[in-house]
Coordinates of C-alpha atoms in Angstrom, one line a residue:
Chain A
X1 CA 0.3 -0.1 -0.4
X2 CA 3.0 2.0 1.4
X3 CA 4.5 1.9 -2.8
X4 CA 1.4 2.0 -4.3
X5 CA 1.5 5.9 -2.5
X6 CA 4.7 6.3 -4.0
X7 CA 4.9 5.5 -7.1
X8 CA 1.8 6.4 -8.5
X9 CA -0.1 8.2 -6.3
X10 CA 2.1 10.9 -4.7
X11 CA 3.7 11.3 -8.7
X12 CA -0.1 11.4 -9.9
X13 CA -1.3 14.3 -7.0
X14 CA 1.8 16.7 -8.0
X15 CA 1.3 16.5 -11.2
X16 CA -3.1 17.5 -11.0
X17 CA -0.5 20.5 -8.4
X18 CA 1.4 22.0 -10.4
X19 CA -0.9 21.9 -13.1
X20 CA -4.2 23.5 -11.5
X21 CA -1.2 26.3 -10.7
X22 CA 0.0 26.1 -14.4
X23 CA -3.0 26.6 -15.6
X24 CA -4.1 29.1 -12.9
X25 CA -1.3 32.2 -13.9
X26 CA -2.0 31.2 -17.5
X27 CA -5.6 32.2 -17.4
X28 CA -5.0 35.1 -15.7
X29 CA -1.9 36.3 -18.2
X30 CA -4.4 35.8 -21.1
X31 CA -7.2 37.4 -19.3
X32 CA -4.5 40.7 -18.8
X33 CA -3.2 39.7 -22.6
X34 CA -6.4 40.2 -24.6
X35 CA -6.5 44.1 -22.3
X36 CA -3.2 45.1 -23.5
X37 CA -4.3 43.5 -26.7
X38 CA -6.8 46.5 -26.9
X39 CA -5.2 49.1 -25.5
X40 CA -2.2 48.8 -27.6
X41 CA -4.5 48.8 -30.3
X42 CA -7.2 51.9 -28.5
X43 CA -3.9 53.7 -27.7
X44 CA -1.9 53.3 -31.2
X45 CA -6.0 55.1 -32.2
X46 CA -5.2 57.7 -29.5
X47 CA -8.3 56.4 -27.8
X48 CA -8.6 55.0 -24.1
X49 CA -9.2 51.7 -24.5
X50 CA -11.5 50.1 -21.8
X51 CA -10.9 52.5 -18.6
X52 CA -14.9 52.2 -16.3
X53 CA -14.0 48.1 -14.6
X54 CA -11.4 48.5 -12.1
X55 CA -8.7 51.2 -11.9
X56 CA -7.5 51.6 -15.3
X57 CA -10.2 49.4 -16.4
X58 CA -7.6 46.6 -14.9
X59 CA -10.4 44.2 -14.6
X60 CA -12.0 44.3 -17.7
X61 CA -11.3 40.9 -19.0
X62 CA -12.9 39.6 -15.4
X63 CA -15.7 42.0 -16.4
X64 CA -16.1 40.0 -19.6
X65 CA -15.5 37.1 -18.5
X66 CA -18.5 36.9 -15.9
X67 CA -20.4 37.8 -18.1
X68 CA -20.3 35.7 -21.2
X69 CA -20.7 33.3 -18.8
X70 CA -24.6 34.5 -17.5
X71 CA -25.7 35.1 -20.6
X72 CA -27.2 32.3 -22.9
X73 CA -26.2 30.0 -24.6
X74 CA -28.2 29.7 -28.1
X75 CA -27.3 26.7 -30.8
X76 CA -28.4 27.3 -33.7
X77 CA -31.5 24.8 -34.5
X78 CA -30.0 23.9 -37.7
X79 CA -27.0 22.5 -36.0
X80 CA -25.3 19.9 -35.5
X81 CA -25.6 20.7 -31.9
X82 CA -22.5 18.1 -30.1
X83 CA -20.1 18.7 -32.9
X84 CA -20.9 22.8 -32.2
X85 CA -20.3 22.1 -28.8
X86 CA -17.7 20.4 -29.2
X87 CA -16.0 22.4 -30.9
X88 CA -14.8 25.1 -28.1
X89 CA -14.3 22.4 -26.1
X90 CA -11.2 20.6 -27.9
X91 CA -10.5 24.7 -29.5
X92 CA -9.3 25.1 -26.2
X93 CA -8.6 21.8 -24.6
X94 CA -5.9 21.6 -27.1
X95 CA -4.5 24.9 -26.9
X96 CA -3.9 24.1 -22.6
X97 CA -2.4 21.7 -23.8
X98 CA 0.5 22.0 -24.9
X99 CA 1.7 24.3 -22.0
X100 CA 2.7 20.9 -20.4
X101 CA 6.1 21.1 -22.3
X102 CA 6.5 24.9 -22.0
X103 CA 10.0 25.0 -19.0
X104 CA 9.5 28.2 -18.2
X105 CA 12.4 28.3 -15.8
X106 CA 15.7 25.4 -15.5
X107 CA 13.5 22.3 -14.0
X108 CA 10.3 24.8 -14.8
X109 CA 8.7 21.9 -16.5
X110 CA 5.5 20.1 -15.9
X111 CA 6.4 17.1 -18.4
X112 CA 9.8 17.7 -19.6
X113 CA 9.9 14.3 -22.5
X114 CA 12.6 14.2 -25.7
X115 CA 10.6 15.6 -28.0
X116 CA 8.6 18.2 -27.1
X117 CA 9.3 20.4 -30.1
X118 CA 7.5 17.6 -32.1
X119 CA 4.5 17.6 -29.5
X120 CA 4.5 22.1 -29.6
X121 CA 3.3 21.2 -33.0
X122 CA 1.6 18.3 -33.8
X123 CA -1.4 19.3 -30.8
X124 CA -0.8 23.6 -32.5
X125 CA -1.1 21.2 -36.2
X126 CA -4.1 20.2 -34.2
X127 CA -5.6 23.7 -33.3
X128 CA -7.3 23.2 -36.3
X129 CA -10.2 21.1 -35.9
X130 CA -12.2 22.9 -32.8
X131 CA -11.8 26.4 -35.8
X132 CA -13.3 23.4 -38.8
X133 CA -15.3 22.2 -36.4
X134 CA -16.9 25.2 -34.9
X135 CA -17.5 25.8 -38.6
X136 CA -19.3 22.6 -39.8
X137 CA -21.2 22.5 -37.4
X138 CA -23.3 26.1 -37.1
X139 CA -24.5 24.5 -40.6
X140 CA -24.3 27.9 -41.6
X141 CA -22.4 30.1 -45.1
X142 CA -20.2 32.4 -43.6
X143 CA -18.7 30.2 -40.6
X144 CA -17.9 27.2 -43.4
X145 CA -16.7 30.4 -45.5
X146 CA -14.6 31.6 -42.2
X147 CA -12.8 27.5 -41.4
X148 CA -12.8 26.7 -44.9
X149 CA -10.5 29.5 -45.1
X150 CA -8.4 28.6 -41.5
X151 CA -8.3 25.5 -42.8
X152 CA -5.5 25.8 -46.0
X153 CA -4.6 28.3 -43.8
X154 CA -3.3 26.5 -40.9
X155 CA -2.4 23.6 -43.4
X156 CA -0.1 25.8 -45.0
X157 CA 2.0 27.9 -42.9
X158 CA 3.1 25.0 -41.0
X159 CA 4.5 23.7 -43.5
X160 CA 6.6 26.7 -42.7
X161 CA 7.0 26.4 -40.0
X162 CA 8.1 22.9 -39.5
X163 CA 10.9 24.2 -41.2
X164 CA 11.7 27.0 -39.1
X165 CA 11.9 24.0 -36.7
X166 CA 14.0 22.2 -38.2
X167 CA 16.3 24.6 -38.8
X168 CA 16.6 25.5 -35.0
X169 CA 16.7 21.8 -33.7
X170 CA 20.3 21.3 -36.8
X171 CA 22.0 24.8 -34.9
X172 CA 21.4 22.8 -31.2
X173 CA 20.6 18.8 -32.1
X174 CA 18.2 17.7 -29.5
X175 CA 13.6 18.0 -29.7
X176 CA 13.6 18.6 -25.8
X177 CA 12.9 22.7 -25.8
X178 CA 14.8 23.2 -22.3
X179 CA 17.9 21.5 -24.4
X180 CA 16.9 24.2 -26.4
X181 CA 17.3 26.4 -24.4
X182 CA 20.6 25.6 -22.6
X183 CA 22.3 25.4 -25.9
X184 CA 21.6 28.9 -26.2
X185 CA 23.9 30.2 -23.8
X186 CA 27.0 29.6 -26.8
X187 CA 27.0 31.1 -29.0
X188 CA 28.5 33.8 -32.1
X189 CA 29.3 36.3 -29.2
X190 CA 31.0 33.4 -26.8
X191 CA 32.8 31.9 -30.5
X192 CA 34.7 35.1 -30.4
X193 CA 35.2 35.5 -27.1
X194 CA 32.4 38.1 -25.9
X195 CA 31.0 37.1 -22.3
X196 CA 27.6 34.7 -22.9
X197 CA 25.2 36.9 -23.9
X198 CA 21.9 38.4 -26.0
X199 CA 23.9 37.2 -29.6
X200 CA 24.3 34.3 -28.4
X201 CA 20.5 33.7 -29.3
X202 CA 19.7 32.2 -32.3
X203 CA 17.6 35.0 -33.2
X204 CA 20.8 35.9 -35.1
X205 CA 22.2 33.9 -36.1
X206 CA 18.7 32.5 -38.3
X207 CA 17.5 36.3 -38.8
X208 CA 15.7 35.1 -42.2
X209 CA 13.5 32.5 -40.1
X210 CA 12.9 34.7 -37.1
X211 CA 11.1 37.5 -39.1
X212 CA 9.6 34.1 -41.1
X213 CA 8.2 32.0 -37.7
X214 CA 7.6 35.6 -36.7
X215 CA 5.0 35.9 -39.6
X216 CA 3.7 32.4 -39.5
X217 CA 3.0 32.8 -35.8
X218 CA 0.7 35.3 -37.3
X219 CA -0.6 33.5 -40.0
X220 CA -0.8 30.3 -37.9
X221 CA -2.9 31.4 -34.7
X222 CA -5.4 33.8 -36.7
X223 CA -3.7 37.2 -36.2
X224 CA -4.4 39.7 -38.1
X225 CA -2.7 41.1 -40.7
X226 CA -3.7 36.9 -41.8
X227 CA -7.5 37.0 -40.0
X228 CA -8.9 35.7 -42.6
X229 CA -10.9 32.7 -41.3
X230 CA -13.1 35.7 -39.1
X231 CA -12.8 38.5 -41.1
X232 CA -15.2 41.1 -40.3
X233 CA -15.8 42.9 -42.8
X234 CA -16.5 39.6 -45.2
X235 CA -17.6 37.1 -43.4
X236 CA -19.1 39.3 -40.3
X237 CA -17.1 36.9 -37.8
X238 CA -16.1 34.3 -39.6
X239 CA -16.4 30.7 -37.7
X240 CA -17.6 32.1 -34.4
X241 CA -20.8 33.7 -36.2
X242 CA -23.2 31.3 -34.5
X243 CA -21.2 31.0 -30.9
X244 CA -23.1 33.3 -27.4
X245 CA -22.6 33.5 -24.5
X246 CA -19.7 30.2 -22.8
X247 CA -18.8 28.5 -25.9
X248 CA -18.2 31.9 -27.5
X249 CA -15.6 33.1 -24.2
X250 CA -14.0 28.8 -24.5
X251 CA -13.0 29.7 -28.6
X252 CA -11.0 33.6 -28.1
X253 CA -10.1 31.4 -24.6
X254 CA -8.8 28.6 -26.7
X255 CA -7.5 31.8 -29.9
X256 CA -5.9 34.1 -26.9
X257 CA -4.2 30.4 -25.5
X258 CA -2.6 29.5 -29.2
X259 CA -1.5 32.9 -29.5
X260 CA 0.6 32.9 -26.1
X261 CA 1.9 30.1 -26.7
X262 CA 3.3 31.1 -30.4
X263 CA 4.7 34.1 -28.1
X264 CA 6.2 31.6 -25.6
X265 CA 7.5 29.2 -28.5
X266 CA 9.3 32.3 -30.3
X267 CA 10.8 33.2 -26.6
X268 CA 11.9 29.8 -26.8
X269 CA 13.3 29.4 -30.2
X270 CA 15.2 32.0 -31.2
X271 CA 15.2 34.8 -28.4
X272 CA 16.7 32.5 -25.3
X273 CA 13.5 31.2 -22.8
X274 CA 14.4 32.6 -19.2
X275 CA 18.1 33.2 -19.9
X276 CA 19.1 36.6 -18.6
X277 CA 20.3 39.8 -21.9
X278 CA 23.9 39.4 -20.2
X279 CA 25.3 37.6 -17.6
X280 CA 25.9 40.0 -15.8
X281 CA 25.4 39.0 -11.6
X282 CA 22.8 40.8 -10.9
X283 CA 20.2 40.2 -14.4
X284 CA 21.6 36.6 -13.3
X285 CA 19.7 37.2 -9.8
X286 CA 16.7 37.9 -11.4
X287 CA 14.4 34.0 -11.6
X288 CA 14.4 33.3 -15.4
X289 CA 10.5 33.1 -15.4
X290 CA 10.6 36.8 -14.8
X291 CA 13.1 36.9 -18.6
X292 CA 10.7 34.9 -19.8
X293 CA 8.0 36.6 -18.6
X294 CA 9.8 39.5 -20.7
X295 CA 10.1 37.7 -23.3
X296 CA 7.3 36.7 -24.1
X297 CA 5.6 39.3 -23.3
X298 CA 7.5 41.6 -25.4
X299 CA 6.5 39.7 -28.5
X300 CA 2.7 39.9 -27.5
X301 CA 3.7 43.6 -28.1
X302 CA 4.7 43.2 -31.5
X303 CA 1.6 41.1 -32.1
X304 CA -0.6 44.3 -31.0
X305 CA 1.8 46.9 -32.9
X306 CA 0.8 44.1 -36.4
X307 CA -2.6 44.1 -35.5
X308 CA -3.0 47.5 -35.3
X309 CA -0.7 48.9 -38.3
X310 CA -0.9 46.2 -40.8
X311 CA -4.0 46.4 -43.3
X312 CA -5.9 43.1 -44.0
X313 CA -4.1 40.3 -46.4
X314 CA -6.1 39.4 -49.5
X315 CA -6.2 35.7 -49.9
X316 CA -4.7 34.6 -52.7
X317 CA -1.8 37.3 -51.4
X318 CA -1.1 35.6 -48.3
X319 CA -1.3 31.5 -50.7
X320 CA 1.7 33.4 -52.5
X321 CA 3.4 34.6 -49.3
X322 CA 3.6 30.7 -47.5
X323 CA 3.8 29.1 -50.3
X324 CA 6.0 30.9 -53.8
X325 CA 7.4 33.1 -50.2
X326 CA 8.4 31.4 -47.1
X327 CA 8.4 27.8 -47.8
X328 CA 10.7 28.0 -50.7
X329 CA 12.9 30.7 -48.2
X330 CA 13.1 28.4 -45.7
X331 CA 13.7 25.4 -47.8
X332 CA 17.0 26.9 -48.8
X333 CA 18.2 28.0 -45.1
X334 CA 17.3 24.7 -43.5
X335 CA 20.1 23.8 -46.9
X336 CA 22.3 26.1 -45.8
X337 CA 22.3 25.7 -41.9
X338 CA 23.1 21.9 -42.7
X339 CA 25.6 23.0 -44.8
X340 CA 27.3 25.0 -42.6
X341 CA 27.0 23.1 -39.6
X342 CA 28.6 20.6 -41.8
X343 CA 31.9 22.5 -42.8
X344 CA 31.8 24.1 -38.9
X345 CA 31.3 20.1 -37.4
X346 CA 34.0 19.0 -39.9
X347 CA 37.4 22.0 -39.0
Chain B
X1 CA 3.4 -2.3 -15.0
X2 CA -0.4 -2.0 -13.4
X3 CA -0.6 1.9 -14.8
X4 CA 0.5 1.0 -18.8
X5 CA -1.8 -1.9 -19.0
X6 CA -4.6 0.2 -17.8
X7 CA -3.7 3.8 -20.4
X8 CA -3.6 0.4 -22.7
X9 CA -7.2 -0.3 -22.7
X10 CA -7.9 2.6 -22.6
X11 CA -5.9 3.5 -25.1
X12 CA -7.4 0.5 -27.0
X13 CA -10.8 0.2 -26.2
X14 CA -11.4 4.3 -27.5
X15 CA -9.7 3.2 -30.9
X16 CA -11.7 0.3 -31.4
X17 CA -15.4 1.7 -30.4
X18 CA -14.4 4.5 -32.6
X19 CA -12.8 3.1 -35.9
X20 CA -16.5 0.9 -35.7
X21 CA -17.8 4.1 -35.6
X22 CA -16.7 5.5 -38.2
X23 CA -17.7 2.5 -41.0
X24 CA -21.4 3.1 -38.5
X25 CA -21.8 6.5 -38.3
X26 CA -24.4 7.8 -41.0
X27 CA -23.2 11.3 -41.4
X28 CA -20.2 11.4 -43.4
X29 CA -18.6 14.1 -41.0
X30 CA -19.0 12.3 -38.3
X31 CA -16.2 9.8 -40.0
X32 CA -14.0 11.7 -40.8
X33 CA -13.6 13.0 -37.0
X34 CA -14.2 9.2 -35.1
X35 CA -11.3 8.2 -37.9
X36 CA -9.3 11.5 -36.6
X37 CA -10.5 9.8 -32.8
X38 CA -9.2 6.0 -34.0
X39 CA -4.8 8.3 -35.6
X40 CA -5.3 10.0 -31.7
X41 CA -5.3 7.3 -29.9
X42 CA -2.8 5.6 -32.1
X43 CA -1.0 7.9 -31.3
X44 CA -1.0 6.6 -27.8
X45 CA -0.4 3.4 -28.7
X46 CA 2.4 4.6 -29.7
X47 CA 3.6 6.6 -27.4
X48 CA 3.7 3.6 -24.4
X49 CA 5.5 1.3 -26.6
X50 CA 8.4 3.7 -26.5
X51 CA 7.9 5.2 -30.3
X52 CA 7.3 8.6 -28.7
X53 CA 8.7 10.0 -32.5
X54 CA 6.4 7.6 -34.8
X55 CA 2.9 8.6 -32.2
X56 CA 4.2 12.4 -32.8
X57 CA 4.6 12.3 -36.3
X58 CA 1.3 10.5 -37.1
X59 CA -0.3 13.0 -35.5
X60 CA 1.8 16.3 -37.0
X61 CA 1.4 13.6 -40.7
X62 CA -2.0 12.4 -40.3
X63 CA -3.7 14.3 -37.9
X64 CA -2.4 17.8 -38.5
X65 CA -2.4 17.7 -42.8
X66 CA -4.2 14.6 -44.2
X67 CA -7.0 14.5 -41.7
X68 CA -7.9 18.0 -42.2
X69 CA -7.7 17.8 -46.3
X70 CA -10.5 14.8 -46.2
X71 CA -12.7 16.5 -43.6
X72 CA -12.4 19.4 -45.5
X73 CA -13.0 17.3 -49.3
X74 CA -15.9 15.7 -46.8
X75 CA -16.9 18.6 -46.1
X76 CA -17.8 20.5 -49.3
X77 CA -18.4 17.7 -51.3
X78 CA -23.2 16.6 -50.3
X79 CA -22.2 13.2 -50.4
X80 CA -25.8 11.0 -49.9
X81 CA -25.1 8.7 -48.0
X82 CA -28.4 6.4 -48.3
X83 CA -27.2 6.4 -52.5
X84 CA -24.1 5.1 -51.3
X85 CA -25.9 2.8 -48.5
X86 CA -28.0 0.8 -50.9
X87 CA -24.3 -0.7 -53.4
X88 CA -23.0 -2.0 -50.3
X89 CA -24.3 -5.7 -50.3
X90 CA -22.9 -6.0 -53.6
X91 CA -18.6 -5.0 -52.4
X92 CA -19.0 -6.9 -48.8
X93 CA -16.9 -9.8 -50.6
X94 CA -14.2 -7.6 -51.9
X95 CA -14.7 -6.4 -48.1
X96 CA -13.8 -9.5 -46.1
X97 CA -11.0 -10.4 -49.1
X98 CA -8.9 -7.9 -47.3
X99 CA -10.2 -8.2 -44.5
X100 CA -9.5 -11.6 -44.3
X101 CA -5.4 -10.6 -46.4
X102 CA -5.0 -8.3 -43.2
X103 CA -6.1 -10.3 -40.5
X104 CA -3.7 -13.3 -41.2
X105 CA -1.1 -11.1 -42.3
X106 CA -1.5 -10.2 -38.9
X107 CA -1.2 -13.1 -37.7
X108 CA 2.2 -14.5 -39.1
X109 CA 3.9 -10.9 -38.3
X110 CA 2.3 -12.1 -34.4
X111 CA 3.0 -15.4 -34.2
X112 CA 6.2 -15.2 -35.4
X113 CA 7.9 -13.6 -33.5
X114 CA 5.6 -15.5 -31.0
X115 CA 6.7 -18.3 -31.7
X116 CA 10.3 -17.2 -32.7
X117 CA 12.2 -14.2 -30.8
X118 CA 15.0 -15.0 -32.4
X119 CA 14.2 -15.4 -36.1
X120 CA 11.7 -12.6 -36.0
X121 CA 15.4 -10.0 -34.5
X122 CA 17.6 -11.2 -36.4
X123 CA 15.9 -9.9 -40.1
X124 CA 15.0 -6.4 -38.8
X125 CA 17.2 -3.5 -36.8
X126 CA 18.6 -4.2 -33.0
X127 CA 16.7 -1.4 -31.8
X128 CA 18.9 -0.2 -29.4
X129 CA 18.1 0.7 -25.6
X130 CA 16.2 4.6 -24.6
X131 CA 19.1 4.8 -22.6
X132 CA 21.6 4.8 -25.3
X133 CA 20.3 6.4 -27.6
X134 CA 16.4 8.4 -27.9
X135 CA 14.4 7.3 -29.8
X136 CA 14.5 10.2 -32.4
X137 CA 18.6 9.5 -33.1
X138 CA 17.6 5.7 -33.7
X139 CA 15.2 6.1 -36.5
X140 CA 17.4 8.5 -38.1
X141 CA 20.3 6.1 -37.6
X142 CA 18.3 3.7 -39.8
X143 CA 16.3 6.0 -42.0
X144 CA 19.5 8.8 -43.2
X145 CA 22.9 6.0 -42.7
X146 CA 22.1 2.2 -42.9
X147 CA 18.9 2.5 -45.5
X148 CA 19.6 6.2 -47.6
X149 CA 19.5 5.4 -50.7
X150 CA 16.2 4.0 -50.3
X151 CA 14.8 6.1 -48.4
X152 CA 16.2 8.3 -50.9
X153 CA 14.4 6.4 -54.4
X154 CA 11.1 6.6 -51.8
X155 CA 11.4 10.3 -51.6
X156 CA 11.9 10.2 -56.1
X157 CA 8.6 7.7 -55.9
X158 CA 7.1 11.0 -53.9
X159 CA 7.8 13.7 -55.7
X160 CA 7.3 12.0 -59.3
X161 CA 3.4 11.7 -57.8
X162 CA 3.5 15.1 -56.6
X163 CA 4.9 16.4 -59.9
X164 CA 2.0 14.6 -62.0
X165 CA -0.1 15.4 -59.9
X166 CA 0.4 19.1 -60.5
X167 CA 1.1 18.3 -64.5
X168 CA -2.9 17.0 -64.4
X169 CA -4.5 19.8 -62.4
X170 CA -2.5 22.9 -63.7
X171 CA -4.5 24.9 -65.9
X172 CA -3.9 28.2 -67.3
X173 CA -7.1 29.2 -67.5
X174 CA -7.4 32.2 -70.8
X175 CA -9.0 35.6 -70.0
X176 CA -8.7 35.0 -65.9
X177 CA -6.5 38.9 -64.8
X178 CA -3.5 37.2 -62.2
X179 CA -1.9 39.7 -60.0
X180 CA 2.2 39.9 -61.4
X181 CA 3.7 41.6 -58.0
X182 CA 7.1 41.7 -59.9
X183 CA 4.9 43.1 -62.9
X184 CA 4.4 46.2 -60.3
X185 CA 6.9 46.8 -58.2
X186 CA 8.8 47.5 -60.9
X187 CA 6.7 50.3 -62.3
X188 CA 7.8 53.5 -62.0
X189 CA 6.2 56.8 -63.0
X190 CA 8.5 57.3 -66.4
X191 CA 5.6 54.2 -67.1
X192 CA 2.7 54.4 -65.5
X193 CA 1.1 58.1 -65.8
X194 CA 1.4 60.5 -69.0
X195 CA 1.1 63.2 -68.8
X196 CA -1.0 66.0 -69.9
X197 CA -2.0 69.3 -70.3
X198 CA -4.5 70.7 -71.8
X199 CA -6.6 73.7 -73.2
X200 CA -9.7 74.9 -71.4
X201 CA -12.6 74.0 -73.4
X202 CA -11.0 71.5 -75.7
X203 CA -11.1 67.9 -73.5
X204 CA -8.6 65.6 -74.1

């Protein structure tokens, strides 16, 4: 009985506790990320943004949550009921499930699996199902068009994201996310004799890939300027048209969890995860999670600025960018990276 | 071991049950969704055997790409399932034959490894222990080091198939305006704008 407790029960309790803690922190963070998104957009347009609920509107997202939860969920009579209700669940579960392998600090990860980056890639490629199911089950024209668009869009941009990840993996030699961060402790900065600094991170060595990954991340998470699945000027709200109250909130939550995941992934792959920017004692003293959050929030700030600045792409331009620009570019970069690594390894 | 067995039966039961639902669901879209559930649970079974790389690739390739396109097509087509069902029995012998062949092959493979594990191992690559070489690296050894030419040939076959598909479907229709971005970027004021001096009251 004692061995049962120590081998099964206690690890299970620890894991559930860790997951709950991460989940709660993540949801609160998403609430403020949502607010930040609206505030930044407002600031660019010289508006104030939400400023009524709480000081500076800080409790706006929680007020929205209450509103969504207490409203009546409306299911269209022509809708395929089961799939209609399953879609938001799929979307939010998948978006949150990926966070199990994200290392927020050294050893701060719930599941430190060997194929971490593949797991993230696999689950984020499944996120398209939430959208397709929502669009199809609504049994209405605009949602269906939105779903078809997003299916084509996400499958297209996954290809270039895959190649970007491959170049990073070539440099690191491991699929483990923690190993990817630790590998960025040394790089071209230390190669020319400087102390470990932000110059070692992959963003400098793989600069074109960093840009491609950022833009593909925008497309993969249906952020503007690639938000064609929910283009409000043509499809009203795309696949979300028929959704109301709590299911709508879950679709939104899934979307923002996926956006935050993309920011964290950029941080891990290119900006050195939890590593401090310069190897100085007072910067090393700051906990790694703070650096991680600063970097991820900065990437999100860039996401929000792109939303505020850039007009929406036309659909054929979006496809052209994915297949005719990013795919060849990332493919060539994979080949170049492999050659450079092979030559330098031999020397 | 106990926990692994629990998860094995969970994944296996859901996989078999949803495989049954694939062929019995009335709505073709539901069938595809159940098919996705089968893939998902198979990935779980792969994980239990320690084939983590295969599990993730199954997720990325089959669920993330192939099944999405499959779902895409099934949603777009307006299939009349009652009509499709009407000729069901006339294909039953063919289906039964294929099922029989698959079952026989499964029995042969599993029976072989049960009767003499050494003989089964001698025809496959030795599997290195996970502590020495990770699953991903071991697969890489087999694919890119020991069987690199076979790998290249299979890549060539896929390339030919891809080119064939493009050749069959690519049509350049007449009278379709296409955007040529390099042409647009190369335009200068000299080629695009003409300055005309118009005398008052005369028009151009």
